[in-house]
Amino acid sequence: MTLGFSPFLPWSFLAVLAAVMVLIAAFAFWRRIRGAWIRALAALCLLAALANPVFMQEDRDQLSTIVPVIVDRSQSQQTPERIKMTNNALAALKDRLAQFPRIEPRFVDAKDPAEAESPSTRLFAALHTAIADVPPARIGGAIFLTDGQIHDIPGVNQALGFDAPIHGLITGHADEFDRRIEVVRAPRFGIVNEDQQLTFRVVDDGKSPGGSAPVTVRMNGDEIATLQATPGQEIPLSFKVPRAGNNVLEFSVPELPGEVTSTNNRTVQLIEGIRQNMRVLLISGEPHSGERAWRNLLKSDASIDLVHFTILRPPDKQDGTPVNELSLIAFPTRELFVDKINDFDLIVFDRYQDRANVLPMLYYDYIAQYVQNGGALLVAAGPEHASESSIALTPLSSVLPAAPTGQMIEKPFYPRLSDEGKKHPVTRGLDGADQEPPHWGRWFRSVDVEPPQGQTVMVGADNHPLLVLNRVGQGRVAMLLSDQGWLWARGFEGGGPHVSLYRRIAHWLLKEPALEEEALTATASGRNLQITRQTLGDNPGNATIKYPSGRTETVPLTQSEPGLYRAEKHMDEIGLFQIANGNLTTLVHVGAVDAPEFKAMISTTDTLKPLADKTKGLVTRVASNGGGVTVPPILPVRGAVRSADDQRLTIRMTDETVLKGINTLPLFAGFAGLAALLFVFAATWWREGR
């Protein structure tokens, strides 16, 4: 209760009036006038009445003590055991706090940032956000329910913004163990079929079981090595990039009993394969208008080393002319098809015919073996393919997908995509193919063939095969059954997409991953996962996503183009995902490979201990000996916390209050004040009357 004033007159007037009254009273006391003290008392009461003294009493309520509870929901906490332990401990903690009405808990689930590519456990950032609107004096303490793997812990001498205990309730067990594998150094690019070097290591966190760890290495799903690795020791690996484009190098180590998680037992390294120089052997038969189109296309690519021969002088034509006077050379058949045949990435026969036995029959068998063992062969056929000197009548026929009937189809036609061709990545989406007739120039002849093997992706007159693609053994063969492609190159009737078509054929023959007929690929951009399924069949159905945490999810694949199905999803986890559709699987890493969340997965009390010791807090594990959880009781403390309690969670109770209202009592208001004034003035009159 306090005393205040609410004067009826200005304070300056009251001050002058008080001065006059003091002078009069002093004069009266000096002259010893009778009744001076009564007159002074009456003047004082009048002055007090004009000053209007008021007693004020504040009505206040005690404020609650704010206790933020930060629950770690980061990815390292998403193992089944820790999820259960966290939920049970949180329920027990809520029951403990509910016993104290003046404690107001604020529960915050701290998750990885939705867009972070390299997420980390930032519990103190969540704490500061939770108490941003709270005065420091009202904070009674902070409780962290976590595995201890926190990546934004402030320094011991760094200000927290409040003076209250920091407590840690740690999930997990004290003797945890986790094995992980990581790539230390690796190239981002590699030249195809050349040796590359990479370094990896196996790391044991916690109590290591010792011994070596078997590491399986796979390249694009195929096992290439099995190594024994000593935990903590860097292991070098030599490998070759098998193809151009994206290559996935996967490392895996078996899961051990009692491991915290198997999420980090696998890792991948993406390596972009680059062809340094692609060697192409182009063999042309008799000169024709289309020969220049093939040569110009292959010569325009700086990454192609082209070896081009046109057969003008058969080997049996020996006329005794001195070698130094010859303008033509004999065809080096043995050097090309025996000694160096495996040095070529692609062999192209352009209107070639076996006239005058330029190649011995045995060499055609070598070419067939080259294809069977993984080589690539392109046959651009013309009228000679329907003649008696056709290469289809040699041992090369064992790898050719289409056998000629001996007839030519001589009529103008628009090359069209077949139903398979609309889905095949070699021909899908060619400019002008989506119109009827196609927005291309016409061709005028093609080779008639028996029903071909493989995929007929383009058709000519009367739907006869025009472009046939086939896999033979480990290699690939393409047959273009017309020599009229040069009309597109010359712009006849508007031309056509000959450059795109020829390049796609060559890249498919060279096994470019983007042109695989049946393929499942996945890429990540930030936290977004894109799944692409290429197929020549019908709808492939749903894709199954296996998360790093072990849970699975099914997503529908939606057709975006003929033969191409896609799905896109924003992921709430980071790490190595496995995508499956039918008998196809692929791996993709979402987020940064070196994200702090996977650097250490074992629980620990060491990270929070220094800060808890400084603030008189408690760090303890919630796991009990019986397999359940135990949460310490709450200890409310008035005033500053002077010492830590190793059995209870100390909470500093706040003394802060909130003002609800003020009760006032004027001393000279109403009958009491009037009676006092009348009394003193009556006493003055009584004294004057004596």
XYZ file of C-alpha atoms in Angstrom:
690
model
C 0.000 0.000 0.000
C 1.312 3.447 -0.954
C 0.240 7.018 -0.284
C -0.397 9.351 -3.190
C -1.985 12.762 -3.837
C -4.600 13.977 -6.260
C -4.815 17.765 -5.517
C -7.924 19.798 -6.318
C -5.775 22.869 -6.986
C -2.419 23.247 -8.688
C 0.607 22.407 -6.581
C 1.980 25.902 -7.094
C -1.130 27.475 -5.531
C -1.035 24.989 -2.662
C 2.631 25.788 -2.090
C 1.881 29.537 -1.831
C -1.080 28.811 0.438
C 1.087 26.577 2.631
C 3.740 29.285 2.883
C 1.142 31.863 3.965
C -0.279 29.446 6.542
C 3.184 28.737 7.934
C 3.922 32.450 8.279
C 0.603 33.114 10.024
C 1.098 30.159 12.339
C 4.640 31.189 13.134
C 3.505 34.740 13.915
C 0.710 33.401 16.136
C 3.096 31.165 18.049
C 5.594 34.052 18.401
C 2.956 36.415 19.830
C 1.545 33.617 22.012
C -1.945 34.127 20.683
C -4.489 31.897 22.320
C -5.610 28.974 20.166
C -2.629 29.210 17.794
C -2.123 25.450 17.714
C -5.809 24.827 16.975
C -5.699 27.367 14.144
C -2.501 25.756 12.783
C -4.141 22.306 12.924
C -7.239 23.616 11.101
C -5.038 25.193 8.424
C -3.108 21.929 8.056
C -6.331 19.926 7.669
C -7.612 22.367 5.074
C -4.339 22.169 3.181
C -4.427 18.360 3.359
C -8.031 18.310 2.114
C -7.049 20.469 -0.859
C -4.053 18.168 -1.594
C -6.473 15.186 -1.493
C -4.231 12.398 -0.073
C -5.112 8.915 -1.359
C -4.082 5.476 -0.125
C -3.381 3.099 -3.140
C -3.201 -0.685 -3.010
C -1.952 -2.679 -6.092
C -3.772 -5.900 -7.057
C -1.119 -8.260 -8.574
C -1.060 -11.894 -9.775
C 2.023 -14.110 -9.632
C 3.332 -14.931 -13.130
C 4.103 -18.493 -14.170
C 7.634 -19.762 -14.605
C 8.410 -20.586 -18.245
C 10.308 -23.830 -18.846
C 11.089 -24.559 -22.534
C 11.336 -28.275 -23.331
C 13.227 -28.833 -26.595
C 12.535 -32.277 -28.080
C 15.145 -33.475 -30.569
C 13.365 -34.820 -33.662
C 16.399 -34.762 -35.928
C 17.273 -37.687 -38.171
C 19.727 -39.212 -35.697
C 16.753 -39.584 -33.347
C 14.633 -41.482 -35.871
C 15.708 -45.021 -35.040
C 12.777 -47.095 -33.727
C 14.305 -47.456 -30.263
C 15.040 -43.768 -29.861
C 11.628 -42.728 -31.154
C 9.975 -44.926 -28.532
C 12.353 -43.776 -25.794
C 11.820 -40.100 -26.664
C 8.040 -40.393 -26.680
C 7.937 -42.251 -23.357
C 10.326 -39.797 -21.701
C 8.324 -36.852 -23.027
C 5.098 -38.282 -21.596
C 6.768 -38.810 -18.194
C 8.215 -35.296 -18.228
C 4.791 -33.811 -18.966
C 3.394 -35.638 -15.935
C 6.223 -34.289 -13.758
C 5.702 -30.699 -14.872
C 1.914 -30.912 -14.571
C 2.293 -31.305 -10.796
C 3.369 -27.648 -10.534
C 0.621 -25.221 -11.629
C 2.992 -22.249 -11.583
C 5.327 -23.903 -14.095
C 4.354 -23.289 -17.707
C 6.232 -25.675 -20.029
C 6.731 -24.864 -23.698
C 7.248 -27.998 -25.782
C 9.128 -27.535 -29.047
C 9.879 -30.272 -31.589
C 13.210 -29.405 -33.203
C 13.449 -30.901 -36.691
C 15.891 -30.555 -39.534
C 15.237 -27.431 -41.624
C 12.971 -28.381 -44.502
C 15.258 -27.008 -47.223
C 18.659 -27.697 -45.680
C 20.925 -29.829 -47.880
C 23.344 -30.373 -45.003
C 21.045 -30.533 -41.975
C 22.277 -30.481 -38.422
C 20.732 -30.647 -34.954
C 20.186 -27.019 -33.936
C 18.439 -27.264 -30.583
C 19.683 -23.963 -29.168
C 18.309 -22.109 -32.183
C 14.946 -23.720 -31.390
C 15.357 -22.694 -27.723
C 15.970 -19.032 -28.554
C 12.965 -19.007 -30.870
C 10.754 -20.533 -28.170
C 11.636 -17.898 -25.540
C 11.973 -14.853 -27.804
C 8.814 -13.284 -26.277
C 9.654 -14.129 -22.636
C 11.551 -11.833 -20.205
C 14.717 -13.530 -18.926
C 13.494 -13.282 -15.319
C 10.544 -15.589 -16.064
C 12.635 -18.453 -17.457
C 13.092 -21.120 -14.829
C 15.295 -23.455 -16.842
C 15.582 -25.296 -20.152
C 15.227 -29.050 -20.665
C 16.650 -30.807 -23.734
C 15.339 -34.248 -24.652
C 17.985 -35.428 -27.120
C 20.611 -38.010 -27.978
C 23.296 -35.435 -27.194
C 24.362 -34.929 -30.799
C 23.811 -31.158 -30.911
C 25.654 -28.988 -33.421
C 24.941 -25.448 -32.193
C 25.897 -25.644 -28.522
C 27.226 -22.234 -27.386
C 30.527 -21.909 -25.584
C 30.635 -22.192 -21.797
C 31.419 -18.476 -21.481
C 28.867 -17.420 -24.062
C 25.732 -15.662 -22.772
C 22.499 -17.638 -23.000
C 20.181 -14.683 -22.498
C 18.839 -15.961 -19.161
C 20.114 -17.142 -15.785
C 18.604 -20.574 -15.189
C 19.720 -24.228 -15.230
C 20.245 -26.176 -18.477
C 19.172 -29.823 -18.196
C 19.738 -32.702 -20.610
C 17.670 -35.886 -20.773
C 19.686 -38.192 -23.026
C 18.154 -41.023 -25.037
C 20.134 -44.083 -26.034
C 22.512 -46.173 -23.960
C 25.964 -45.540 -22.551
C 27.625 -48.463 -24.357
C 26.303 -47.785 -27.849
C 28.271 -48.699 -30.959
C 27.910 -47.665 -34.591
C 29.902 -48.490 -37.715
C 29.859 -46.191 -40.709
C 31.679 -45.857 -43.998
C 32.740 -42.648 -45.675
C 34.569 -41.558 -48.804
C 37.614 -39.451 -47.933
C 38.858 -38.437 -51.385
C 37.289 -39.133 -54.756
C 37.286 -37.628 -58.251
C 34.126 -35.981 -59.555
C 34.998 -36.889 -63.152
C 36.759 -39.828 -64.714
C 37.880 -40.782 -68.201
C 36.113 -43.903 -69.412
C 38.171 -47.107 -69.149
C 41.111 -45.379 -67.471
C 42.296 -46.084 -63.934
C 40.920 -43.794 -61.225
C 41.918 -43.539 -57.565
C 39.631 -43.160 -54.560
C 40.147 -43.336 -50.797
C 37.575 -44.459 -48.243
C 37.534 -45.615 -44.643
C 35.403 -47.452 -42.139
C 34.816 -45.619 -38.856
C 33.711 -47.194 -35.575
C 31.995 -44.792 -33.165
C 31.773 -45.899 -29.554
C 33.036 -49.214 -28.302
C 34.536 -50.879 -31.368
C 34.299 -54.686 -31.685
C 37.725 -54.635 -33.346
C 38.863 -56.694 -36.289
C 38.579 -55.881 -39.964
C 35.407 -55.047 -41.850
C 34.516 -56.515 -45.269
C 33.628 -53.728 -47.700
C 31.727 -54.474 -50.896
C 32.193 -52.040 -53.766
C 29.676 -51.858 -56.614
C 29.760 -49.818 -59.788
C 26.325 -49.123 -61.280
C 24.927 -52.068 -59.345
C 27.626 -54.569 -60.394
C 30.096 -55.761 -57.780
C 33.665 -54.797 -58.695
C 35.629 -55.473 -55.486
C 35.503 -56.845 -51.945
C 38.085 -55.435 -49.560
C 39.021 -55.912 -45.915
C 39.227 -52.573 -44.112
C 40.647 -51.830 -40.682
C 38.376 -49.297 -38.920
C 39.928 -45.850 -38.878
C 42.446 -46.628 -41.602
C 42.208 -45.039 -45.056
C 41.904 -47.613 -47.845
C 42.854 -46.794 -51.471
C 40.751 -48.169 -54.324
C 41.661 -48.324 -57.989
C 38.790 -48.639 -60.463
C 37.741 -47.811 -64.006
C 34.746 -45.777 -65.075
C 32.851 -48.126 -67.402
C 30.709 -45.653 -69.305
C 30.136 -42.019 -70.106
C 27.585 -40.082 -68.081
C 26.563 -40.643 -64.495
C 28.156 -43.577 -62.663
C 27.244 -44.641 -59.131
C 30.022 -46.108 -57.007
C 28.529 -47.769 -53.919
C 30.349 -48.829 -50.757
C 28.675 -51.033 -48.167
C 29.770 -52.710 -44.961
C 27.671 -55.414 -43.234
C 25.544 -54.413 -40.267
C 26.807 -55.683 -36.936
C 24.574 -56.876 -34.092
C 23.819 -54.071 -31.657
C 24.586 -51.214 -34.037
C 22.637 -48.019 -33.452
C 21.621 -47.856 -37.103
C 22.537 -49.321 -40.465
C 21.700 -46.053 -42.234
C 25.339 -45.047 -42.581
C 26.623 -48.538 -43.438
C 26.372 -47.568 -47.100
C 27.529 -44.558 -49.020
C 27.762 -43.623 -52.676
C 30.054 -41.518 -54.806
C 28.790 -40.090 -58.089
C 31.382 -39.956 -60.861
C 30.741 -38.400 -64.231
C 32.289 -40.529 -66.968
C 33.961 -38.647 -69.801
C 35.099 -40.149 -73.078
C 38.478 -38.691 -73.861
C 38.489 -39.726 -77.505
C 35.915 -41.994 -79.091
C 37.450 -44.020 -81.898
C 35.125 -44.668 -84.823
C 35.916 -46.765 -87.869
C 33.830 -45.669 -90.876
C 34.040 -47.999 -93.860
C 32.278 -46.757 -96.989
C 31.556 -48.818 -100.018
C 31.164 -47.180 -103.385
C 30.982 -43.385 -103.209
C 27.456 -41.993 -102.885
C 25.675 -38.802 -101.862
C 25.104 -39.883 -98.272
C 28.762 -40.604 -97.523
C 29.517 -36.944 -96.884
C 26.632 -36.696 -94.349
C 28.123 -39.447 -92.184
C 31.640 -38.083 -92.486
C 30.637 -34.491 -91.708
C 28.640 -35.575 -88.661
C 31.464 -37.659 -87.212
C 34.161 -35.103 -88.009
C 32.166 -32.272 -86.395
C 32.560 -33.866 -82.962
C 35.967 -32.962 -81.519
C 35.816 -35.923 -79.126
C 35.719 -38.434 -82.006
C 38.837 -39.844 -83.648
C 37.534 -40.895 -87.042
C 39.233 -43.479 -89.226
C 37.524 -43.452 -92.625
C 38.115 -45.818 -95.502
C 36.362 -45.893 -98.857
C 36.940 -49.133 -100.728
C 38.091 -48.157 -104.221
C 40.932 -50.609 -104.828
C 40.370 -54.269 -103.945
C 43.394 -56.103 -102.506
C 43.663 -58.421 -105.523
C 44.207 -55.495 -107.869
C 47.973 -55.576 -108.249
C 49.262 -53.866 -111.400
C 52.920 -53.486 -110.529
C 52.730 -49.730 -109.938
C 55.487 -48.601 -107.518
C 54.135 -47.906 -104.050
C 55.532 -44.384 -103.971
C 53.507 -43.581 -107.082
C 50.164 -44.902 -105.827
C 47.496 -42.375 -104.889
C 45.443 -45.170 -103.341
C 46.540 -47.618 -100.664
C 45.487 -51.175 -100.103
C 42.848 -51.663 -97.409
C 44.748 -52.578 -94.160
C 42.357 -55.379 -93.264
C 44.542 -57.294 -90.836
C 45.601 -54.216 -88.911
C 42.005 -52.974 -88.540
C 40.068 -56.186 -87.975
C 42.616 -58.335 -86.159
C 45.273 -56.251 -84.456
C 43.295 -53.117 -83.522
C 39.636 -54.032 -83.775
C 39.128 -53.758 -80.003
C 40.549 -50.223 -80.031
C 37.429 -48.954 -81.797
C 34.316 -47.932 -79.908
C 32.102 -48.053 -83.000
C 32.331 -49.602 -86.467
C 30.157 -48.127 -89.223
C 29.513 -49.892 -92.544
C 28.113 -47.289 -94.939
C 26.713 -48.951 -98.064
C 29.461 -51.518 -97.846
C 29.328 -54.719 -99.890
C 31.622 -57.708 -99.984
C 32.674 -57.118 -103.570
C 35.805 -58.826 -104.849
C 36.413 -60.340 -101.382
C 37.908 -57.201 -99.858
C 37.543 -58.802 -96.427
C 38.249 -62.482 -95.898
C 35.289 -64.335 -94.428
C 37.230 -64.952 -91.241
C 37.356 -61.200 -90.595
C 33.577 -60.950 -90.630
C 33.605 -63.529 -87.886
C 36.064 -61.326 -85.948
C 33.655 -58.403 -86.297
C 30.805 -60.579 -85.050
C 32.880 -61.604 -82.040
C 33.755 -57.933 -81.461
C 30.031 -57.170 -81.222
C 29.300 -60.171 -79.021
C 32.010 -59.025 -76.598
C 30.582 -55.534 -76.191
C 31.375 -53.695 -79.408
C 29.039 -51.442 -81.396
C 28.107 -51.855 -85.065
C 26.095 -49.541 -87.299
C 25.031 -50.617 -90.782
C 23.698 -47.932 -93.133
C 22.332 -50.057 -95.983
C 21.495 -49.286 -99.588
C 20.736 -51.341 -102.699
C 23.934 -53.351 -102.220
C 22.403 -54.910 -99.074
C 19.802 -56.605 -101.261
C 22.388 -57.871 -103.752
C 24.415 -61.055 -103.888
C 27.407 -59.215 -102.385
C 25.511 -58.196 -99.241
C 27.320 -58.475 -95.932
C 24.185 -60.267 -94.708
C 25.527 -63.305 -96.594
C 28.723 -63.380 -94.524
C 29.349 -64.638 -90.947
C 28.369 -61.125 -89.859
C 24.742 -62.202 -90.337
C 24.866 -63.801 -86.866
C 24.702 -60.357 -85.283
C 22.588 -58.481 -87.835
C 18.978 -57.971 -86.664
C 17.379 -57.960 -90.132
C 17.982 -60.262 -93.109
C 17.249 -58.804 -96.576
C 14.695 -60.424 -98.867
C 16.693 -59.402 -101.928
C 14.173 -56.743 -102.935
C 14.217 -52.950 -102.796
C 11.130 -50.880 -102.010
C 11.155 -48.077 -104.562
C 8.462 -45.547 -103.644
C 8.412 -42.163 -101.902
C 7.508 -42.196 -98.202
C 7.712 -40.153 -95.036
C 9.866 -41.850 -92.377
C 7.628 -42.374 -89.367
C 8.092 -43.505 -85.779
C 6.676 -46.898 -84.901
C 4.762 -47.461 -81.681
C 8.031 -48.614 -80.111
C 9.843 -45.679 -81.672
C 7.526 -43.196 -79.968
C 8.692 -44.671 -76.657
C 12.330 -45.430 -77.475
C 14.783 -42.759 -76.221
C 16.658 -42.844 -79.559
C 13.670 -41.559 -81.516
C 11.260 -40.212 -78.910
C 10.588 -36.512 -79.261
C 12.371 -35.983 -82.611
C 11.422 -32.568 -84.002
C 8.437 -32.861 -86.310
C 7.551 -36.449 -85.360
C 4.315 -35.471 -83.610
C 2.630 -34.322 -86.848
C 0.891 -36.324 -89.536
C 2.536 -36.588 -91.929
C 5.769 -35.853 -90.057
C 7.208 -32.442 -90.728
C 10.099 -34.014 -92.609
C 11.242 -34.487 -96.189
C 10.448 -37.713 -98.024
C 12.764 -40.598 -98.806
C 12.410 -42.703 -101.915
C 13.780 -46.195 -101.317
C 14.553 -48.717 -98.605
C 15.759 -52.292 -98.259
C 13.063 -54.901 -97.794
C 13.899 -57.284 -94.922
C 12.451 -60.261 -93.148
C 10.697 -59.584 -89.785
C 13.582 -58.204 -87.738
C 14.819 -58.916 -84.245
C 15.092 -56.196 -81.591
C 13.108 -52.966 -81.825
C 11.887 -51.412 -85.030
C 11.769 -47.736 -84.057
C 11.211 -46.200 -87.513
C 9.185 -47.482 -90.463
C 9.108 -46.533 -94.118
C 6.745 -47.234 -96.985
C 3.843 -49.523 -96.061
C 5.210 -49.782 -92.508
C 8.277 -51.715 -93.597
C 11.188 -51.550 -91.098
C 13.473 -48.571 -91.592
C 15.577 -48.319 -88.391
C 16.178 -51.426 -86.279
C 18.035 -51.539 -82.962
C 19.115 -54.741 -81.277
C 21.309 -56.041 -78.472
C 23.592 -58.960 -79.330
C 25.510 -60.566 -76.504
C 27.191 -57.707 -74.683
C 27.193 -55.452 -77.742
C 24.688 -53.518 -79.821
C 23.774 -53.280 -83.483
C 21.785 -50.665 -85.406
C 20.592 -50.972 -89.004
C 19.355 -48.035 -91.067
C 17.703 -49.705 -94.070
C 17.919 -46.775 -96.439
C 20.673 -44.639 -97.944
C 18.371 -41.617 -98.304
C 19.217 -39.829 -95.048
C 21.372 -37.385 -96.995
C 18.164 -35.821 -98.352
C 17.470 -34.463 -94.866
C 21.037 -33.136 -94.651
C 20.574 -31.311 -97.985
C 17.277 -29.758 -96.829
C 15.114 -31.553 -99.392
C 11.444 -30.683 -98.734
C 12.487 -28.994 -95.508
C 14.967 -31.698 -94.478
C 14.707 -33.533 -91.185
C 16.396 -34.150 -87.815
C 19.269 -36.170 -89.261
C 21.856 -34.774 -86.824
C 19.771 -35.617 -83.735
C 18.872 -39.039 -85.101
C 22.401 -40.038 -86.106
C 23.897 -38.820 -82.828
C 21.309 -40.630 -80.736
C 21.929 -43.838 -82.669
C 25.670 -43.530 -82.056
C 25.214 -42.722 -78.357
C 22.801 -45.637 -77.887
C 25.342 -47.954 -79.518
C 27.949 -46.604 -77.100
C 25.667 -47.434 -74.149
C 24.927 -43.930 -72.955
C 22.813 -44.362 -69.761
C 20.341 -41.657 -70.823
C 19.344 -43.732 -73.874
C 18.656 -47.052 -72.138
C 15.280 -48.514 -73.095
C 14.560 -49.913 -69.638
C 16.035 -47.689 -66.976
C 15.263 -46.360 -63.527
C 17.105 -43.218 -62.511
C 16.818 -40.843 -59.582
C 18.329 -37.431 -59.020
C 18.197 -35.010 -56.109
C 18.000 -31.244 -56.148
C 18.196 -29.969 -52.601
C 15.557 -31.959 -50.703
C 13.551 -32.732 -53.862
C 13.807 -36.264 -55.241
C 13.022 -36.838 -58.925
C 12.407 -40.391 -60.135
C 12.431 -41.226 -63.855
C 11.376 -44.562 -65.333
C 12.062 -45.281 -69.000
C 10.268 -48.279 -70.517
C 9.064 -49.633 -73.830
C 6.267 -51.487 -72.072
C 3.062 -50.366 -70.431
C 2.682 -48.417 -67.212
C 5.415 -49.749 -64.902
C 3.332 -49.137 -61.760
C 4.501 -47.495 -58.581
C 8.019 -46.875 -57.348
C 9.068 -47.899 -53.852
C 11.295 -45.547 -51.879
C 13.335 -46.966 -49.023
C 14.355 -44.162 -46.659
C 17.661 -44.004 -44.762
C 15.695 -44.619 -41.560
C 14.460 -47.944 -42.965
C 10.832 -47.047 -43.636
C 9.401 -47.490 -47.115
C 6.939 -45.484 -49.134
C 5.207 -46.082 -52.453
C 4.814 -43.244 -54.943
C 2.909 -43.358 -58.253
C 4.780 -42.826 -61.506
C 2.970 -40.491 -63.882
C 3.498 -40.573 -67.646
C 5.076 -37.364 -68.933
C 5.889 -38.596 -72.447
C 5.375 -41.890 -74.277
C 7.598 -44.420 -72.548
C 8.675 -41.946 -69.866
C 7.233 -41.899 -66.338
C 8.198 -39.552 -63.545
C 7.569 -38.812 -59.881
C 8.794 -36.001 -57.668
C 8.694 -35.762 -53.901
C 10.092 -33.470 -51.219
C 11.983 -35.611 -48.708
C 11.931 -35.023 -44.953
C 15.107 -37.070 -44.479
C 18.567 -36.896 -45.963
C 20.929 -39.709 -46.750
C 21.060 -42.673 -49.105
C 17.713 -43.651 -50.623
C 17.006 -46.835 -52.552
C 14.422 -46.637 -55.338
C 12.866 -49.792 -56.770
C 10.430 -50.506 -59.586
C 9.924 -54.048 -60.732
C 13.335 -55.667 -61.027
C 15.133 -52.319 -61.373
C 16.753 -50.508 -58.468
C 18.847 -47.397 -58.129
C 20.463 -45.386 -55.369
C 20.436 -41.649 -54.817
C 21.832 -39.480 -52.049
C 19.593 -36.619 -50.939
C 21.371 -33.759 -49.197
C 25.055 -33.358 -48.503
C 27.047 -36.575 -48.209
C 29.021 -35.163 -45.267
C 25.990 -33.865 -43.332
C 26.693 -33.578 -39.578
C 23.655 -35.746 -38.814
C 25.571 -38.824 -40.008
C 29.026 -37.985 -38.728
C 28.164 -39.538 -35.344
C 25.036 -41.436 -34.390
C 25.833 -42.690 -30.895
C 24.259 -40.855 -27.974
C 26.452 -38.898 -25.582
C 26.228 -36.850 -22.390
C 29.515 -35.054 -23.029
C 28.209 -32.285 -25.259
C 25.743 -30.745 -22.768
C 27.729 -31.504 -19.608
C 29.949 -28.363 -19.510
C 26.992 -26.021 -19.994
C 24.871 -27.893 -17.456
C 27.652 -27.782 -14.873
C 28.027 -24.036 -15.275
C 24.275 -23.355 -14.931
C 23.770 -25.855 -12.039
C 21.816 -28.211 -14.290
C 21.616 -31.981 -14.623
C 22.511 -34.246 -17.572
C 21.313 -37.810 -17.244
C 20.212 -40.721 -19.397
C 16.537 -41.627 -19.396
C 17.071 -45.342 -20.082
C 16.440 -47.461 -17.016
C 17.920 -50.830 -16.200
C 14.600 -52.554 -16.807
C 14.310 -51.364 -20.383
C 11.955 -48.456 -19.658
C 12.619 -44.777 -19.092
C 13.126 -42.775 -15.926
C 12.712 -39.002 -15.717
C 14.079 -37.208 -12.602
C 11.591 -35.317 -10.399
C 11.244 -31.535 -10.514
C 12.772 -29.344 -7.766
C 11.347 -25.773 -7.634
C 13.767 -23.252 -6.061
C 13.117 -19.680 -4.895
C 15.757 -17.167 -5.837
C 19.043 -17.983 -7.495
C 20.072 -21.624 -7.870
C 23.181 -21.940 -5.705
C 24.059 -25.582 -6.226
C 23.241 -28.399 -8.621
C 21.138 -31.392 -7.642
C 22.318 -34.686 -9.097
C 18.936 -36.368 -8.620
C 16.386 -33.717 -9.623
C 15.750 -31.140 -12.308
C 16.113 -27.780 -10.575
C 13.740 -25.032 -11.728
C 14.258 -21.420 -10.612
C 10.790 -20.072 -9.789
C 10.211 -16.507 -10.901
C 9.167 -13.618 -8.614
C 7.643 -11.681 -11.476
C 4.017 -10.494 -11.083
C 1.467 -8.813 -13.300
C -0.618 -5.776 -12.214
C -4.333 -6.457 -12.447
C -5.600 -3.177 -10.902
C -5.184 -0.482 -8.189
C -7.598 0.089 -5.209
C -7.683 3.743 -3.979
C -8.907 5.252 -0.649
C -9.089 9.125 -0.484
C -8.502 10.230 3.158
C -10.628 13.377 3.008
C -13.386 12.095 0.797
C -16.929 11.486 2.036
C -18.313 12.034 5.558
C -15.079 11.132 7.336
C -13.145 13.941 5.672
C -16.012 16.433 6.181
C -16.297 15.455 9.866
C -12.562 16.004 10.391
C -12.703 19.472 8.869
C -15.831 20.415 10.857
C -14.162 19.151 14.021
C -11.046 21.291 13.695
C -12.992 24.408 12.685
C -15.470 23.885 15.536
C -12.555 23.535 17.907
C -11.238 26.863 16.641
C -14.607 28.563 17.276
C -14.829 26.909 20.698
C -11.427 28.282 21.636
C -12.290 31.751 20.402
C -15.432 31.723 22.509
C -13.611 31.235 25.828
